[in-house]
Amino acid sequence: MRDAEAALWQRVRAGDESALGDVFDLHQGRVFRHAFRLLGDHEDAKDAVAVAFFELWRKRASVRVVDGSVLPWLLVTVANAARNLERSARRYRALLAKTPAERHVDAPAASDETGVLAALRRLPERERAVVVLAVLEGYSEREVAETLGVAAGTVKSRLARAKAKLRDEMAEVEASWA
């Protein structure tokens, strides 16, 4: 088996990606078990294994082969990757502990039917469309007219009527607060 792995490794060193897949298939089980023993979490262990095999490919020209096998190098590398992942997780937890607690603001239990949006919903659809496009979205009267397929004068009159209705409704709301 060592001779077969040594030949496989020579293909990896020559840049054969499929040979790297064969090395992965050969050693991933043992490398994963080692990472899992160190980390105790499946997902973190998978990350450490991925790092180890990525480094194996990246450093293939300088990897030390022991008795025709890259397994010892992979085990050391996955241990280093596991240590780095744990260190990173510790720093992240410490940072989270230092951040102020988020203040939770409950959403309103019911919609506010006395505000501007409620008044806008009570407008006739034709006037509401003009207000939304011209006032809320900022389109010019000409662009609103083109979009709605009406004359520019129609947009002006609908907008004037809608503003007057909204002004009257908001005056009533303000009077009820006083």
PDB file of C-alpha atoms in Angstrom:
ATOM      1  CA  MET A   1       0.000   0.000   0.000  1.00  0.00           C
ATOM      2  CA  ARG A   2       2.842   2.414   0.768  1.00  0.00           C
ATOM      3  CA  ASP A   3       4.200   2.019  -2.773  1.00  0.00           C
ATOM      4  CA  ALA A   4       0.762   2.736  -4.242  1.00  0.00           C
ATOM      5  CA  GLU A   5       0.409   5.833  -2.051  1.00  0.00           C
ATOM      6  CA  ALA A   6       3.929   6.965  -2.958  1.00  0.00           C
ATOM      7  CA  ALA A   7       3.061   6.709  -6.654  1.00  0.00           C
ATOM      8  CA  LEU A   8      -0.186   8.554  -6.028  1.00  0.00           C
ATOM      9  CA  TRP A   9       1.708  11.270  -4.192  1.00  0.00           C
ATOM     10  CA  GLN A  10       4.076  11.711  -7.129  1.00  0.00           C
ATOM     11  CA  ARG A  11       1.041  12.391  -9.327  1.00  0.00           C
ATOM     12  CA  VAL A  12      -0.235  14.961  -6.807  1.00  0.00           C
ATOM     13  CA  ARG A  13       3.146  16.693  -6.767  1.00  0.00           C
ATOM     14  CA  ALA A  14       2.984  16.840 -10.570  1.00  0.00           C
ATOM     15  CA  GLY A  15      -0.351  18.723 -10.277  1.00  0.00           C
ATOM     16  CA  ASP A  16      -2.832  15.884 -10.843  1.00  0.00           C
ATOM     17  CA  GLU A  17      -6.002  17.024  -9.081  1.00  0.00           C
ATOM     18  CA  SER A  18      -7.726  13.652  -9.439  1.00  0.00           C
ATOM     19  CA  ALA A  19      -4.788  12.058  -7.589  1.00  0.00           C
ATOM     20  CA  LEU A  20      -5.433  14.519  -4.736  1.00  0.00           C
ATOM     21  CA  GLY A  21      -9.011  13.218  -4.682  1.00  0.00           C
ATOM     22  CA  ASP A  22      -7.644   9.692  -4.352  1.00  0.00           C
ATOM     23  CA  VAL A  23      -5.373  10.780  -1.469  1.00  0.00           C
ATOM     24  CA  PHE A  24      -8.414  12.402   0.134  1.00  0.00           C
ATOM     25  CA  ASP A  25     -10.428   9.198  -0.226  1.00  0.00           C
ATOM     26  CA  LEU A  26      -7.551   7.230   1.271  1.00  0.00           C
ATOM     27  CA  HIS A  27      -7.009   9.367   4.387  1.00  0.00           C
ATOM     28  CA  GLN A  28     -10.049  11.532   5.044  1.00  0.00           C
ATOM     29  CA  GLY A  29     -11.595   9.099   7.541  1.00  0.00           C
ATOM     30  CA  ARG A  30      -8.568   9.027   9.849  1.00  0.00           C
ATOM     31  CA  VAL A  31      -7.954  12.760   9.459  1.00  0.00           C
ATOM     32  CA  PHE A  32     -11.602  13.503  10.268  1.00  0.00           C
ATOM     33  CA  ARG A  33     -11.588  11.258  13.353  1.00  0.00           C
ATOM     34  CA  HIS A  34      -8.460  13.029  14.623  1.00  0.00           C
ATOM     35  CA  ALA A  35     -10.033  16.453  14.037  1.00  0.00           C
ATOM     36  CA  PHE A  36     -13.249  15.377  15.734  1.00  0.00           C
ATOM     37  CA  ARG A  37     -11.337  14.092  18.778  1.00  0.00           C
ATOM     38  CA  LEU A  38      -9.670  17.489  19.054  1.00  0.00           C
ATOM     39  CA  LEU A  39     -12.706  19.671  18.391  1.00  0.00           C
ATOM     40  CA  GLY A  40     -15.731  17.616  19.468  1.00  0.00           C
ATOM     41  CA  ASP A  41     -17.922  19.122  16.764  1.00  0.00           C
ATOM     42  CA  HIS A  42     -18.673  17.556  13.354  1.00  0.00           C
ATOM     43  CA  GLU A  43     -18.875  20.823  11.422  1.00  0.00           C
ATOM     44  CA  ASP A  44     -15.678  22.225  12.937  1.00  0.00           C
ATOM     45  CA  ALA A  45     -13.933  18.923  12.242  1.00  0.00           C
ATOM     46  CA  LYS A  46     -15.050  19.080   8.606  1.00  0.00           C
ATOM     47  CA  ASP A  47     -13.639  22.609   8.376  1.00  0.00           C
ATOM     48  CA  ALA A  48     -10.309  21.485   9.825  1.00  0.00           C
ATOM     49  CA  VAL A  49     -10.120  18.565   7.375  1.00  0.00           C
ATOM     50  CA  ALA A  50     -10.857  20.898   4.469  1.00  0.00           C
ATOM     51  CA  VAL A  51      -8.077  23.220   5.616  1.00  0.00           C
ATOM     52  CA  ALA A  52      -5.634  20.319   5.942  1.00  0.00           C
ATOM     53  CA  PHE A  53      -6.299  19.004   2.439  1.00  0.00           C
ATOM     54  CA  PHE A  54      -6.243  22.487   0.975  1.00  0.00           C
ATOM     55  CA  GLU A  55      -2.841  23.033   2.571  1.00  0.00           C
ATOM     56  CA  LEU A  56      -1.709  19.638   1.296  1.00  0.00           C
ATOM     57  CA  TRP A  57      -2.469  20.761  -2.247  1.00  0.00           C
ATOM     58  CA  ARG A  58      -1.054  24.227  -1.771  1.00  0.00           C
ATOM     59  CA  LYS A  59       2.201  23.030  -0.213  1.00  0.00           C
ATOM     60  CA  ARG A  60       2.548  19.817  -2.208  1.00  0.00           C
ATOM     61  CA  ALA A  61       6.099  20.690  -3.306  1.00  0.00           C
ATOM     62  CA  SER A  62       7.357  20.882   0.297  1.00  0.00           C
ATOM     63  CA  VAL A  63       5.217  18.298   2.129  1.00  0.00           C
ATOM     64  CA  ARG A  64       7.231  15.777   4.138  1.00  0.00           C
ATOM     65  CA  VAL A  65       6.368  12.211   3.290  1.00  0.00           C
ATOM     66  CA  VAL A  66       7.032   9.655   6.032  1.00  0.00           C
ATOM     67  CA  ASP A  67       7.501   6.052   4.908  1.00  0.00           C
ATOM     68  CA  GLY A  68       5.757   6.847   1.626  1.00  0.00           C
ATOM     69  CA  SER A  69       2.670   8.366   3.297  1.00  0.00           C
ATOM     70  CA  VAL A  70       1.390  11.922   3.712  1.00  0.00           C
ATOM     71  CA  LEU A  71      -0.861  10.849   6.598  1.00  0.00           C
ATOM     72  CA  PRO A  72       1.507  12.035   9.356  1.00  0.00           C
ATOM     73  CA  TRP A  73       1.754  15.453   7.692  1.00  0.00           C
ATOM     74  CA  LEU A  74      -2.042  15.597   7.383  1.00  0.00           C
ATOM     75  CA  LEU A  75      -2.530  14.682  11.063  1.00  0.00           C
ATOM     76  CA  VAL A  76      -0.176  17.434  12.212  1.00  0.00           C
ATOM     77  CA  THR A  77      -1.773  19.931   9.838  1.00  0.00           C
ATOM     78  CA  VAL A  78      -5.329  19.085  10.911  1.00  0.00           C
ATOM     79  CA  ALA A  79      -4.253  19.501  14.556  1.00  0.00           C
ATOM     80  CA  ASN A  80      -2.898  22.958  13.732  1.00  0.00           C
ATOM     81  CA  ALA A  81      -6.091  23.830  11.858  1.00  0.00           C
ATOM     82  CA  ALA A  82      -8.173  22.629  14.823  1.00  0.00           C
ATOM     83  CA  ARG A  83      -6.133  24.767  17.203  1.00  0.00           C
ATOM     84  CA  ASN A  84      -6.610  27.797  14.938  1.00  0.00           C
ATOM     85  CA  LEU A  85     -10.367  27.181  14.715  1.00  0.00           C
ATOM     86  CA  GLU A  86     -10.633  26.934  18.507  1.00  0.00           C
ATOM     87  CA  ARG A  87      -8.590  30.107  18.975  1.00  0.00           C
ATOM     88  CA  SER A  88     -10.780  31.935  16.479  1.00  0.00           C
ATOM     89  CA  ALA A  89     -13.950  30.698  18.200  1.00  0.00           C
ATOM     90  CA  ARG A  90     -12.629  31.863  21.589  1.00  0.00           C
ATOM     91  CA  ARG A  91     -11.905  35.332  20.216  1.00  0.00           C
ATOM     92  CA  TYR A  92     -15.351  35.471  18.641  1.00  0.00           C
ATOM     93  CA  ARG A  93     -17.074  34.452  21.896  1.00  0.00           C
ATOM     94  CA  ALA A  94     -15.047  37.048  23.818  1.00  0.00           C
ATOM     95  CA  LEU A  95     -16.044  39.714  21.322  1.00  0.00           C
ATOM     96  CA  LEU A  96     -19.700  38.742  21.612  1.00  0.00           C
ATOM     97  CA  ALA A  97     -19.476  38.904  25.391  1.00  0.00           C
ATOM     98  CA  LYS A  98     -18.201  42.493  25.155  1.00  0.00           C
ATOM     99  CA  THR A  99     -20.964  43.729  22.864  1.00  0.00           C
ATOM    100  CA  PRO A 100     -23.923  45.394  24.536  1.00  0.00           C
ATOM    101  CA  ALA A 101     -27.073  43.347  24.737  1.00  0.00           C
ATOM    102  CA  GLU A 102     -29.527  44.108  22.012  1.00  0.00           C
ATOM    103  CA  ARG A 103     -32.612  45.916  23.171  1.00  0.00           C
ATOM    104  CA  HIS A 104     -35.688  44.202  21.856  1.00  0.00           C
ATOM    105  CA  VAL A 105     -38.504  46.444  20.706  1.00  0.00           C
ATOM    106  CA  ASP A 106     -41.830  44.744  20.257  1.00  0.00           C
ATOM    107  CA  ALA A 107     -43.697  45.349  17.044  1.00  0.00           C
ATOM    108  CA  PRO A 108     -46.987  47.183  17.440  1.00  0.00           C
ATOM    109  CA  ALA A 109     -49.796  44.805  18.303  1.00  0.00           C
ATOM    110  CA  ALA A 110     -52.150  46.367  15.747  1.00  0.00           C
ATOM    111  CA  SER A 111     -51.632  48.617  12.782  1.00  0.00           C
ATOM    112  CA  ASP A 112     -51.986  52.348  13.410  1.00  0.00           C
ATOM    113  CA  GLU A 113     -55.085  53.388  11.530  1.00  0.00           C
ATOM    114  CA  THR A 114     -54.739  57.066  12.485  1.00  0.00           C
ATOM    115  CA  GLY A 115     -51.427  57.873  10.775  1.00  0.00           C
ATOM    116  CA  VAL A 116     -50.407  59.136   7.378  1.00  0.00           C
ATOM    117  CA  LEU A 117     -50.157  55.636   5.890  1.00  0.00           C
ATOM    118  CA  ALA A 118     -53.698  54.871   7.008  1.00  0.00           C
ATOM    119  CA  ALA A 119     -54.901  58.112   5.403  1.00  0.00           C
ATOM    120  CA  LEU A 120     -53.019  57.203   2.249  1.00  0.00           C
ATOM    121  CA  ARG A 121     -54.749  53.797   2.172  1.00  0.00           C
ATOM    122  CA  ARG A 122     -58.135  55.530   2.374  1.00  0.00           C
ATOM    123  CA  LEU A 123     -57.482  57.572  -0.791  1.00  0.00           C
ATOM    124  CA  PRO A 124     -59.051  56.364  -4.033  1.00  0.00           C
ATOM    125  CA  GLU A 125     -56.624  54.105  -5.945  1.00  0.00           C
ATOM    126  CA  ARG A 126     -56.080  56.645  -8.751  1.00  0.00           C
ATOM    127  CA  GLU A 127     -55.053  59.389  -6.319  1.00  0.00           C
ATOM    128  CA  ARG A 128     -53.002  56.998  -4.181  1.00  0.00           C
ATOM    129  CA  ALA A 129     -50.999  55.876  -7.216  1.00  0.00           C
ATOM    130  CA  VAL A 130     -50.122  59.495  -8.045  1.00  0.00           C
ATOM    131  CA  VAL A 131     -49.068  60.255  -4.448  1.00  0.00           C
ATOM    132  CA  VAL A 132     -46.932  57.123  -4.216  1.00  0.00           C
ATOM    133  CA  LEU A 133     -45.149  57.758  -7.500  1.00  0.00           C
ATOM    134  CA  ALA A 134     -44.744  61.538  -7.229  1.00  0.00           C
ATOM    135  CA  VAL A 135     -44.311  62.142  -3.506  1.00  0.00           C
ATOM    136  CA  LEU A 136     -42.977  58.912  -2.035  1.00  0.00           C
ATOM    137  CA  GLU A 137     -40.917  57.707  -5.009  1.00  0.00           C
ATOM    138  CA  GLY A 138     -39.928  61.137  -6.339  1.00  0.00           C
ATOM    139  CA  TYR A 139     -40.905  60.763  -9.983  1.00  0.00           C
ATOM    140  CA  SER A 140     -41.681  63.902 -11.976  1.00  0.00           C
ATOM    141  CA  GLU A 141     -45.261  64.659 -12.986  1.00  0.00           C
ATOM    142  CA  ARG A 142     -44.354  63.873 -16.603  1.00  0.00           C
ATOM    143  CA  GLU A 143     -42.928  60.461 -15.612  1.00  0.00           C
ATOM    144  CA  VAL A 144     -45.998  59.709 -13.465  1.00  0.00           C
ATOM    145  CA  ALA A 145     -48.260  60.635 -16.385  1.00  0.00           C
ATOM    146  CA  GLU A 146     -46.337  58.299 -18.714  1.00  0.00           C
ATOM    147  CA  THR A 147     -46.393  55.475 -16.179  1.00  0.00           C
ATOM    148  CA  LEU A 148     -50.132  55.759 -15.526  1.00  0.00           C
ATOM    149  CA  GLY A 149     -51.033  56.517 -19.127  1.00  0.00           C
ATOM    150  CA  VAL A 150     -52.795  59.806 -18.330  1.00  0.00           C
ATOM    151  CA  ALA A 151     -52.236  63.454 -19.214  1.00  0.00           C
ATOM    152  CA  ALA A 152     -49.848  65.565 -17.116  1.00  0.00           C
ATOM    153  CA  GLY A 153     -52.751  67.853 -16.170  1.00  0.00           C
ATOM    154  CA  THR A 154     -54.623  64.842 -14.761  1.00  0.00           C
ATOM    155  CA  VAL A 155     -51.626  63.987 -12.576  1.00  0.00           C
ATOM    156  CA  LYS A 156     -51.535  67.578 -11.268  1.00  0.00           C
ATOM    157  CA  SER A 157     -55.225  67.628 -10.395  1.00  0.00           C
ATOM    158  CA  ARG A 158     -55.178  64.171  -8.753  1.00  0.00           C
ATOM    159  CA  LEU A 159     -52.109  65.149  -6.747  1.00  0.00           C
ATOM    160  CA  ALA A 160     -53.731  68.414  -5.598  1.00  0.00           C
ATOM    161  CA  ARG A 161     -56.934  66.606  -4.552  1.00  0.00           C
ATOM    162  CA  ALA A 162     -54.966  63.885  -2.711  1.00  0.00           C
ATOM    163  CA  LYS A 163     -52.814  66.427  -0.854  1.00  0.00           C
ATOM    164  CA  ALA A 164     -55.903  68.363   0.207  1.00  0.00           C
ATOM    165  CA  LYS A 165     -57.572  65.175   1.523  1.00  0.00           C
ATOM    166  CA  LEU A 166     -54.422  64.124   3.362  1.00  0.00           C
ATOM    167  CA  ARG A 167     -54.001  67.611   4.852  1.00  0.00           C
ATOM    168  CA  ASP A 168     -57.614  67.594   6.103  1.00  0.00           C
ATOM    169  CA  GLU A 169     -57.273  64.107   7.613  1.00  0.00           C
ATOM    170  CA  MET A 170     -54.003  64.940   9.335  1.00  0.00           C
ATOM    171  CA  ALA A 171     -55.537  68.153  10.750  1.00  0.00           C
ATOM    172  CA  GLU A 172     -58.332  66.042  12.238  1.00  0.00           C
ATOM    173  CA  VAL A 173     -55.804  63.609  13.744  1.00  0.00           C
ATOM    174  CA  GLU A 174     -53.785  66.468  15.284  1.00  0.00           C
ATOM    175  CA  ALA A 175     -56.978  68.018  16.697  1.00  0.00           C
ATOM    176  CA  SER A 176     -57.901  64.703  18.336  1.00  0.00           C
ATOM    177  CA  TRP A 177     -54.499  64.575  20.077  1.00  0.00           C
ATOM    178  CA  ALA A 178     -54.907  68.020  21.617  1.00  0.00           C
TER     179      ALA A 178
END
